Amino acid sequence: MTGKIITHIPLCILMLFSVLCVEPLYAMHFMDDDVTVPDDAATAPIDSAQASSDSIPTLPWPQSLQASLDTIVSKSSLLKTAQMGLYVYDLTADSAIYSRDSKQTMRPASTMKLITAITALDKLGGAYLYKTRLCYNGEVIDSIRTLKGNIYLIGGMDPMIGSDDIRAFIESIKELGVDTIRGNICADRSMKDTDLYGEGWCWDDDNPELSALVYHRKDALLNKFYSMLTDNGVVIIGSLEERRCPNGAFEISCQTHSIDQILDRMMKDSNNLFAESLFYQIGLTRGRPSTAKKAVAVEEEIMKKMKMQGVPHRFADGSGLSLYNYVSAEIEVAFLRYAFADTNIYADLFSHLPIAGVDGTLEKRMRGTSAANNVRAKTGTLSGVSSLSGYCTASNGHILAFAIINQGQQNNSPAKALQDRICTILCR
């Protein structure tokens, strides 16, 4: 009897030990601040072998995804000294699946352009056109080929206006049978306020000028139009002046560009002027002149629709250049969810987002991983700030919305590498 008891004790202990070791393999959102890893642990490129080691195949989705995210976040040396807000939402299942400091307000950098784009598509629609108009008052005297009156160049803050558009304006004047203007060439900048720079912009940046008559990033369209008129043989007996076009003036020509053209440069290339121009189109829906405050008020309407008006944040501009912008990963994902719920907004937005490993500001990122040609997201970069927000498709076919904001790092490269690893996990 005694011999049998001694024989079975090791087997019982072994079975109990096995159960205890297997059970705690996964703990939701585990964060071990005492883990010490090499500095390059969070920045090394991820390959298929490494991806397999990061995953926990015994767990079902999304628990396996959550565990993998916990693993790389806990091992990140970057997050010992810098902040990160991370939020992942399963749009297909309509549920949040991962959160780390997702309510922490941070500077979004150019992911602010997502909020601008979604608001614009919601308020203006995908068929919206930018318009720059040329009008005149007075009379055309055919016998002497003269316009006795003023020409009005009415700005629409179109960043795509170029020399071809100006030539079209000049041709429209000549089609009137006019080669002499006895009057003034007037700039109508009434579309927006007179502020040429955004609130909270750094004075030492190469910032675009926010003019209703913008030309090549400067308030220069009127002068360019005047010089091309004279170069094309039109005699001007008058001066340049600032004056609003009067009611009853005759329209000579109208040059347009579509919101799709604006969004492509704004999102793929992260063009700040294009984003600000769209921001002021939003504000224009609340009357002339458009202002940043009016545009923000429209964005706040969407916050109210999302029932997030009480969530801490501050919107200051359309591009993310302002140091006064403060949002959270949760807010950015809320806007992505809002867009996803409207098929028209989502289709337009999705088509203009940079594609990982393919184009735009993500062209050189995530190549050779499961995120390549999958992740569609807006990047953001300022000094000490790196962000990435957008959509991807998980291995089970679910569409995910995510936002990652890194802040406080001296070098943004490790932050981008960490974002890329996170996206790779989301997609595999």
Coordinates of C-alpha atoms in Angstrom, one line a residue:
M1 CA 0.0 0.0 0.0
T2 CA 2.8 2.4 1.0
G3 CA 4.6 1.7 -2.3
K4 CA 1.5 2.5 -4.4
I5 CA 1.1 5.9 -2.7
I6 CA 4.7 6.9 -3.3
T7 CA 4.4 5.7 -7.0
H8 CA 1.3 7.9 -7.8
I9 CA 2.3 11.2 -6.1
P10 CA 4.7 12.3 -8.8
L11 CA 2.2 11.7 -11.5
C12 CA -0.5 13.8 -9.7
I13 CA 1.9 16.6 -9.1
L14 CA 3.0 16.5 -12.7
M15 CA -0.6 16.8 -14.0
L16 CA -1.4 19.7 -11.6
F17 CA 1.8 21.5 -12.6
S18 CA 0.9 21.1 -16.3
V19 CA -2.5 22.7 -15.8
L20 CA -1.1 25.6 -13.9
C21 CA 1.5 26.3 -16.5
V22 CA -0.9 26.3 -19.5
E23 CA -3.7 28.3 -18.0
P24 CA -2.0 31.7 -17.6
L25 CA -0.6 31.8 -21.1
Y26 CA -2.8 34.8 -21.9
A27 CA -3.9 37.7 -19.8
M28 CA -6.0 40.5 -21.4
H29 CA -3.9 43.7 -22.0
F30 CA -0.9 42.5 -20.0
M31 CA 1.6 45.3 -19.4
D32 CA 4.9 44.5 -17.7
D33 CA 6.8 47.7 -17.1
D34 CA 9.7 45.8 -15.6
V35 CA 10.5 43.9 -18.7
T36 CA 14.0 44.9 -20.1
V37 CA 14.7 44.3 -23.7
P38 CA 17.2 45.5 -26.2
D39 CA 16.6 49.0 -27.7
D40 CA 16.0 47.5 -31.1
A41 CA 13.3 45.0 -30.0
A42 CA 10.4 47.2 -31.0
T43 CA 12.0 48.5 -34.2
A44 CA 13.4 45.4 -35.9
P45 CA 11.7 44.5 -39.1
I46 CA 9.1 41.7 -38.7
D47 CA 9.4 38.5 -40.8
S48 CA 7.3 35.4 -41.1
A49 CA 9.3 33.5 -38.5
Q50 CA 9.1 36.3 -36.0
A51 CA 5.4 36.8 -36.7
S52 CA 4.9 33.1 -35.8
S53 CA 6.8 33.5 -32.6
D54 CA 4.8 36.6 -31.6
S55 CA 1.4 34.9 -32.1
I56 CA -0.3 32.5 -29.7
P57 CA -2.0 30.0 -32.0
T58 CA -3.8 28.1 -29.2
L59 CA -6.1 31.2 -28.6
P60 CA -9.1 32.0 -30.8
W61 CA -9.4 35.4 -32.6
P62 CA -9.5 38.1 -31.3
Q63 CA -7.8 36.9 -28.1
S64 CA -4.7 35.8 -30.1
L65 CA -4.5 39.3 -31.7
Q66 CA -4.9 40.9 -28.3
A67 CA -2.2 38.7 -26.8
S68 CA 0.2 39.5 -29.6
L69 CA -0.4 43.2 -29.3
D70 CA 0.2 42.9 -25.5
T71 CA 3.5 41.1 -26.2
I72 CA 5.0 43.7 -28.5
V73 CA 3.7 46.7 -26.5
S74 CA 5.2 45.2 -23.3
K75 CA 8.5 44.6 -24.9
S76 CA 8.8 48.1 -26.5
S77 CA 11.7 50.1 -25.1
L78 CA 10.3 53.1 -26.9
L79 CA 7.3 53.2 -24.5
K80 CA 9.6 53.4 -21.5
T81 CA 10.1 57.1 -22.2
A82 CA 7.4 58.1 -24.8
Q83 CA 3.6 57.9 -24.9
M84 CA 1.3 55.9 -27.1
G85 CA -2.4 55.9 -27.6
L86 CA -3.8 52.8 -29.4
Y87 CA -7.3 51.8 -30.2
V88 CA -8.6 49.0 -32.5
Y89 CA -12.2 48.5 -33.4
D90 CA -13.8 45.6 -35.2
L91 CA -16.2 47.3 -37.6
T92 CA -17.6 44.0 -38.8
A93 CA -18.4 42.8 -35.3
D94 CA -19.1 46.3 -34.1
S95 CA -17.0 45.9 -31.0
A96 CA -13.7 47.3 -29.5
I97 CA -11.0 44.7 -29.4
Y98 CA -7.9 46.6 -28.1
S99 CA -7.2 49.7 -26.1
R100 CA -4.1 51.3 -24.6
D101 CA -4.4 54.9 -23.3
S102 CA -7.0 55.4 -26.0
K103 CA -8.6 58.3 -24.2
Q104 CA -5.3 60.2 -23.7
T105 CA -5.3 63.4 -25.7
M106 CA -2.3 64.0 -27.9
R107 CA -1.2 66.0 -30.9
P108 CA -2.5 64.1 -34.0
A109 CA -0.1 65.7 -36.5
S110 CA -1.4 65.0 -40.1
T111 CA -4.0 62.3 -39.0
M112 CA -6.0 65.5 -38.3
K113 CA -6.6 65.4 -42.0
L114 CA -8.9 62.4 -41.5
I115 CA -11.2 64.4 -39.4
T116 CA -11.2 67.2 -42.0
A117 CA -11.8 64.8 -44.9
I118 CA -14.6 62.9 -43.2
T119 CA -16.3 66.1 -42.1
A120 CA -16.0 67.6 -45.6
L121 CA -17.4 64.4 -47.3
D122 CA -20.3 64.4 -44.8
K123 CA -21.1 68.1 -45.1
L124 CA -20.2 68.9 -48.8
G125 CA -20.6 65.5 -50.5
G126 CA -18.4 63.7 -53.0
A127 CA -19.6 65.9 -55.9
Y128 CA -18.5 69.2 -54.4
L129 CA -16.6 71.6 -56.7
Y130 CA -14.1 74.3 -55.9
K131 CA -14.9 77.5 -57.9
T132 CA -12.8 80.4 -58.9
R133 CA -14.9 82.9 -60.9
L134 CA -14.1 85.8 -63.2
C135 CA -16.7 88.6 -63.5
Y136 CA -17.1 92.1 -64.8
N137 CA -19.4 95.1 -64.4
G138 CA -19.8 98.0 -66.7
E139 CA -20.1 97.7 -70.5
V140 CA -18.2 96.3 -73.5
I141 CA -17.8 98.9 -76.3
D142 CA -17.4 96.8 -79.4
S143 CA -16.2 99.6 -81.7
I144 CA -13.1 100.1 -79.6
R145 CA -12.8 96.6 -78.2
T146 CA -12.8 98.0 -74.7
L147 CA -14.4 97.0 -71.4
K148 CA -15.4 100.1 -69.5
G149 CA -15.7 98.7 -66.0
N150 CA -13.9 96.5 -63.5
I151 CA -12.8 92.9 -63.7
Y152 CA -13.3 90.8 -60.5
L153 CA -11.3 87.7 -59.7
I154 CA -13.4 85.9 -57.0
G155 CA -11.3 83.5 -55.0
G156 CA -12.5 80.1 -53.8
M157 CA -9.3 79.1 -52.0
D158 CA -8.6 76.5 -54.7
P159 CA -5.0 75.2 -54.2
M160 CA -5.0 73.6 -57.7
I161 CA -5.4 76.9 -59.6
G162 CA -2.6 77.1 -62.1
S163 CA -1.4 78.9 -65.3
D164 CA -3.8 76.9 -67.4
D165 CA -6.7 78.2 -65.5
I166 CA -5.4 81.8 -65.8
R167 CA -5.0 81.3 -69.6
A168 CA -8.6 80.1 -69.7
F169 CA -9.7 83.4 -67.9
I170 CA -7.7 85.5 -70.4
E171 CA -9.2 83.6 -73.4
S172 CA -12.7 84.3 -72.0
I173 CA -11.9 88.0 -71.9
K174 CA -10.7 88.0 -75.4
E175 CA -13.9 86.1 -76.5
L176 CA -15.8 89.2 -75.3
G177 CA -13.9 91.1 -78.0
V178 CA -11.9 93.0 -75.4
D179 CA -8.3 94.0 -75.6
T180 CA -8.4 97.0 -73.4
I181 CA -9.8 97.4 -69.9
R182 CA -10.6 100.9 -68.7
G183 CA -11.1 99.9 -65.0
N184 CA -9.5 98.1 -62.2
I185 CA -8.5 94.4 -61.7
C186 CA -10.2 93.6 -58.4
A187 CA -9.4 90.9 -55.9
D188 CA -12.5 89.5 -54.2
R189 CA -11.2 87.6 -51.2
S190 CA -14.5 87.6 -49.3
M191 CA -14.7 83.8 -49.3
K192 CA -12.7 83.7 -46.1
D193 CA -11.2 85.8 -43.3
T194 CA -7.9 87.6 -43.7
D195 CA -5.8 85.3 -41.6
L196 CA -3.0 83.9 -43.7
Y197 CA -1.8 81.3 -41.1
G198 CA -3.5 78.9 -38.8
E199 CA -3.8 79.2 -35.1
G200 CA -0.9 77.5 -33.3
W201 CA 1.4 77.2 -36.4
C202 CA 5.1 77.4 -35.8
W203 CA 6.5 80.7 -37.1
D204 CA 9.7 79.0 -38.5
D205 CA 7.9 76.4 -40.6
D206 CA 7.6 76.8 -44.4
N207 CA 3.8 77.3 -44.1
P208 CA 1.4 77.9 -47.0
E209 CA -0.5 81.2 -47.1
L210 CA -4.2 80.7 -46.5
S211 CA -5.6 83.1 -49.0
A212 CA -8.9 82.9 -51.0
L213 CA -6.7 83.8 -54.0
V214 CA -3.9 81.3 -53.4
Y215 CA -1.4 80.5 -56.2
H216 CA 1.5 78.1 -55.7
R217 CA 1.1 78.3 -51.9
K218 CA 1.1 82.1 -51.8
D219 CA -1.4 84.9 -51.9
A220 CA -0.3 85.6 -55.4
L221 CA -3.2 84.7 -57.8
L222 CA -4.2 88.4 -58.5
N223 CA -0.6 89.5 -59.4
K224 CA -0.1 86.4 -61.6
F225 CA -3.4 87.0 -63.4
Y226 CA -2.5 90.7 -64.0
S227 CA 1.0 89.9 -65.3
M228 CA -0.4 87.2 -67.7
L229 CA -3.1 89.6 -68.9
T230 CA -0.5 92.2 -69.9
D231 CA 1.8 89.6 -71.4
N232 CA -1.0 88.5 -73.6
G233 CA -1.5 92.0 -75.0
V234 CA -4.4 93.2 -72.9
V235 CA -4.1 96.9 -72.0
I236 CA -5.2 97.8 -68.5
I237 CA -5.9 101.4 -67.8
G238 CA -6.5 101.1 -64.1
S239 CA -5.0 99.5 -61.0
L240 CA -5.1 96.5 -58.7
E241 CA -7.4 96.8 -55.8
E242 CA -9.3 94.8 -53.2
R243 CA -13.1 95.0 -53.8
R244 CA -16.0 92.6 -53.4
C245 CA -17.8 91.8 -56.6
P246 CA -21.1 93.7 -56.7
N247 CA -24.5 92.0 -57.2
G248 CA -25.5 91.9 -60.9
A249 CA -22.0 91.5 -62.2
F250 CA -21.6 89.3 -65.3
E251 CA -19.7 86.0 -65.0
I252 CA -17.1 85.6 -67.8
S253 CA -15.6 82.3 -66.7
C254 CA -15.6 79.8 -63.8
Q255 CA -12.7 77.4 -63.3
T256 CA -13.4 74.3 -61.1
H257 CA -11.7 71.4 -59.5
S258 CA -13.4 68.5 -57.7
I259 CA -13.2 67.5 -54.1
D260 CA -11.7 64.2 -55.4
Q261 CA -8.8 66.0 -56.9
I262 CA -8.2 67.8 -53.6
L263 CA -8.6 64.7 -51.4
D264 CA -6.0 62.7 -53.4
R265 CA -3.2 65.2 -52.9
M266 CA -4.4 65.9 -49.3
M267 CA -4.4 62.3 -48.2
K268 CA -1.9 60.5 -50.4
D269 CA 0.8 63.2 -50.2
S270 CA -0.3 64.8 -46.9
N271 CA -0.5 68.2 -48.5
N272 CA -1.2 70.8 -45.8
L273 CA -2.5 73.6 -48.1
F274 CA -5.0 71.2 -49.7
A275 CA -6.2 70.2 -46.2
E276 CA -6.6 73.8 -45.1
S277 CA -8.5 74.7 -48.2
L278 CA -10.9 71.9 -47.5
F279 CA -11.2 73.0 -43.9
Y280 CA -12.3 76.5 -45.1
Q281 CA -14.8 75.0 -47.5
I282 CA -16.4 73.3 -44.5
G283 CA -16.5 76.7 -42.7
L284 CA -18.1 78.3 -45.7
T285 CA -21.2 76.2 -45.2
R286 CA -21.9 78.5 -42.2
G287 CA -21.7 81.7 -44.2
R288 CA -19.1 84.2 -45.5
P289 CA -16.5 84.8 -44.6
S290 CA -15.3 81.3 -43.8
T291 CA -13.3 81.0 -40.6
A292 CA -11.5 78.3 -38.6
K293 CA -14.0 78.6 -35.9
K294 CA -16.9 78.0 -38.3
A295 CA -15.2 74.9 -39.7
V296 CA -14.5 73.6 -36.2
A297 CA -18.2 74.2 -35.3
V298 CA -19.2 71.8 -38.1
E299 CA -16.7 69.2 -36.9
E300 CA -18.3 69.6 -33.4
E301 CA -21.6 68.7 -35.0
I302 CA -20.3 65.3 -35.9
M303 CA -18.8 64.9 -32.4
K304 CA -22.4 65.5 -31.2
K305 CA -23.8 63.0 -33.6
M306 CA -21.3 60.4 -32.4
K307 CA -22.3 61.3 -28.8
M308 CA -18.8 62.3 -28.0
Q309 CA -19.2 66.0 -27.5
G310 CA -18.1 65.7 -23.8
V311 CA -14.9 63.8 -24.7
P312 CA -11.8 66.0 -24.1
H313 CA -10.3 67.3 -27.3
R314 CA -9.5 70.5 -29.3
F315 CA -9.7 71.0 -33.0
A316 CA -7.7 74.0 -34.3
D317 CA -6.9 73.6 -38.0
G318 CA -7.5 71.3 -40.9
S319 CA -4.0 70.0 -41.6
G320 CA -2.6 69.0 -38.2
L321 CA 0.1 71.7 -38.3
S322 CA -1.3 73.5 -35.2
L323 CA 0.2 72.6 -31.9
Y324 CA -3.2 73.4 -30.4
N325 CA -4.8 70.3 -31.8
Y326 CA -5.5 67.7 -29.2
V327 CA -7.3 64.4 -30.0
S328 CA -7.2 60.8 -28.7
A329 CA -7.0 57.5 -30.5
E330 CA -10.6 56.9 -29.5
I331 CA -11.8 60.1 -31.2
E332 CA -9.9 59.3 -34.5
V333 CA -11.5 55.8 -34.5
A334 CA -14.9 57.3 -33.8
F335 CA -14.6 59.4 -37.0
L336 CA -13.4 56.3 -38.9
R337 CA -16.5 54.4 -37.6
Y338 CA -18.7 57.3 -38.6
A339 CA -17.3 57.2 -42.1
F340 CA -17.6 53.4 -42.4
A341 CA -21.3 53.7 -41.4
D342 CA -22.0 55.8 -44.5
T343 CA -21.2 53.9 -47.7
N344 CA -20.7 57.1 -49.8
I345 CA -18.3 58.7 -47.3
Y346 CA -16.4 55.4 -46.8
A347 CA -16.0 54.8 -50.5
D348 CA -14.6 58.2 -51.2
L349 CA -12.3 58.3 -48.1
F350 CA -11.0 54.7 -48.6
S351 CA -10.0 55.4 -52.2
H352 CA -7.8 58.3 -51.2
L353 CA -6.0 56.8 -48.2
P354 CA -2.3 55.8 -48.7
I355 CA -1.9 52.1 -49.2
A356 CA 0.9 50.3 -47.2
G357 CA 3.8 49.4 -49.4
V358 CA 2.1 50.8 -52.5
D359 CA 1.7 54.6 -52.7
G360 CA 1.5 57.9 -50.9
T361 CA 3.2 58.4 -47.6
L362 CA 3.0 54.6 -46.9
E363 CA 4.7 53.6 -50.1
K364 CA 7.9 52.4 -48.4
R365 CA 6.4 51.0 -45.2
M366 CA 5.2 47.5 -44.3
R367 CA 6.6 46.0 -47.6
G368 CA 6.8 42.2 -47.5
T369 CA 4.4 41.9 -44.6
S370 CA 0.7 40.9 -44.3
A371 CA -0.1 44.6 -44.0
A372 CA 1.2 45.5 -47.5
N373 CA -1.5 46.3 -49.9
N374 CA -4.0 45.9 -47.0
V375 CA -3.6 48.8 -44.6
R376 CA -5.1 52.0 -45.8
A377 CA -4.2 54.8 -43.4
K378 CA -3.3 58.4 -42.9
T379 CA 0.2 59.1 -41.5
G380 CA 1.1 62.0 -39.3
T381 CA 4.5 63.4 -38.5
L382 CA 5.6 66.4 -36.4
S383 CA 8.7 66.9 -34.2
G384 CA 8.2 64.3 -31.4
V385 CA 4.9 63.1 -32.8
S386 CA 4.1 60.1 -35.1
S387 CA 0.7 58.8 -35.8
L388 CA -1.1 56.4 -38.1
S389 CA -4.9 55.9 -38.4
G390 CA -7.1 54.0 -40.9
Y391 CA -8.5 50.7 -41.9
C392 CA -7.2 47.2 -42.5
T393 CA -8.7 43.7 -43.1
A394 CA -7.9 40.9 -40.5
S395 CA -7.2 37.3 -41.5
N396 CA -10.8 36.4 -40.7
G397 CA -12.1 38.9 -43.1
H398 CA -13.2 41.4 -40.5
I399 CA -12.6 45.1 -41.3
L400 CA -10.8 46.9 -38.5
A401 CA -10.4 50.6 -37.8
F402 CA -7.4 51.6 -35.8
A403 CA -5.5 54.7 -34.5
I404 CA -2.0 54.9 -33.1
I405 CA -0.6 58.1 -31.8
N406 CA 3.0 58.2 -30.5
Q407 CA 4.2 61.3 -28.7
G408 CA 7.3 62.4 -26.8
Q409 CA 10.0 60.4 -28.7
Q410 CA 13.1 62.3 -30.0
N411 CA 13.3 60.1 -33.1
N412 CA 10.2 59.2 -35.0
S413 CA 11.7 56.1 -36.7
P414 CA 11.2 53.7 -33.8
A415 CA 7.6 54.9 -33.5
K416 CA 6.9 54.2 -37.1
A417 CA 8.5 50.8 -36.8
L418 CA 6.3 50.0 -33.9
Q419 CA 3.2 51.1 -35.8
D420 CA 4.2 48.9 -38.7
R421 CA 4.5 45.9 -36.4
I422 CA 1.1 46.6 -34.9
C423 CA -0.4 46.8 -38.3
T424 CA 1.2 43.5 -39.3
I425 CA -0.3 41.8 -36.4
L426 CA -3.7 43.3 -37.2
C427 CA -3.6 41.9 -40.7
R428 CA -2.2 38.4 -40.2

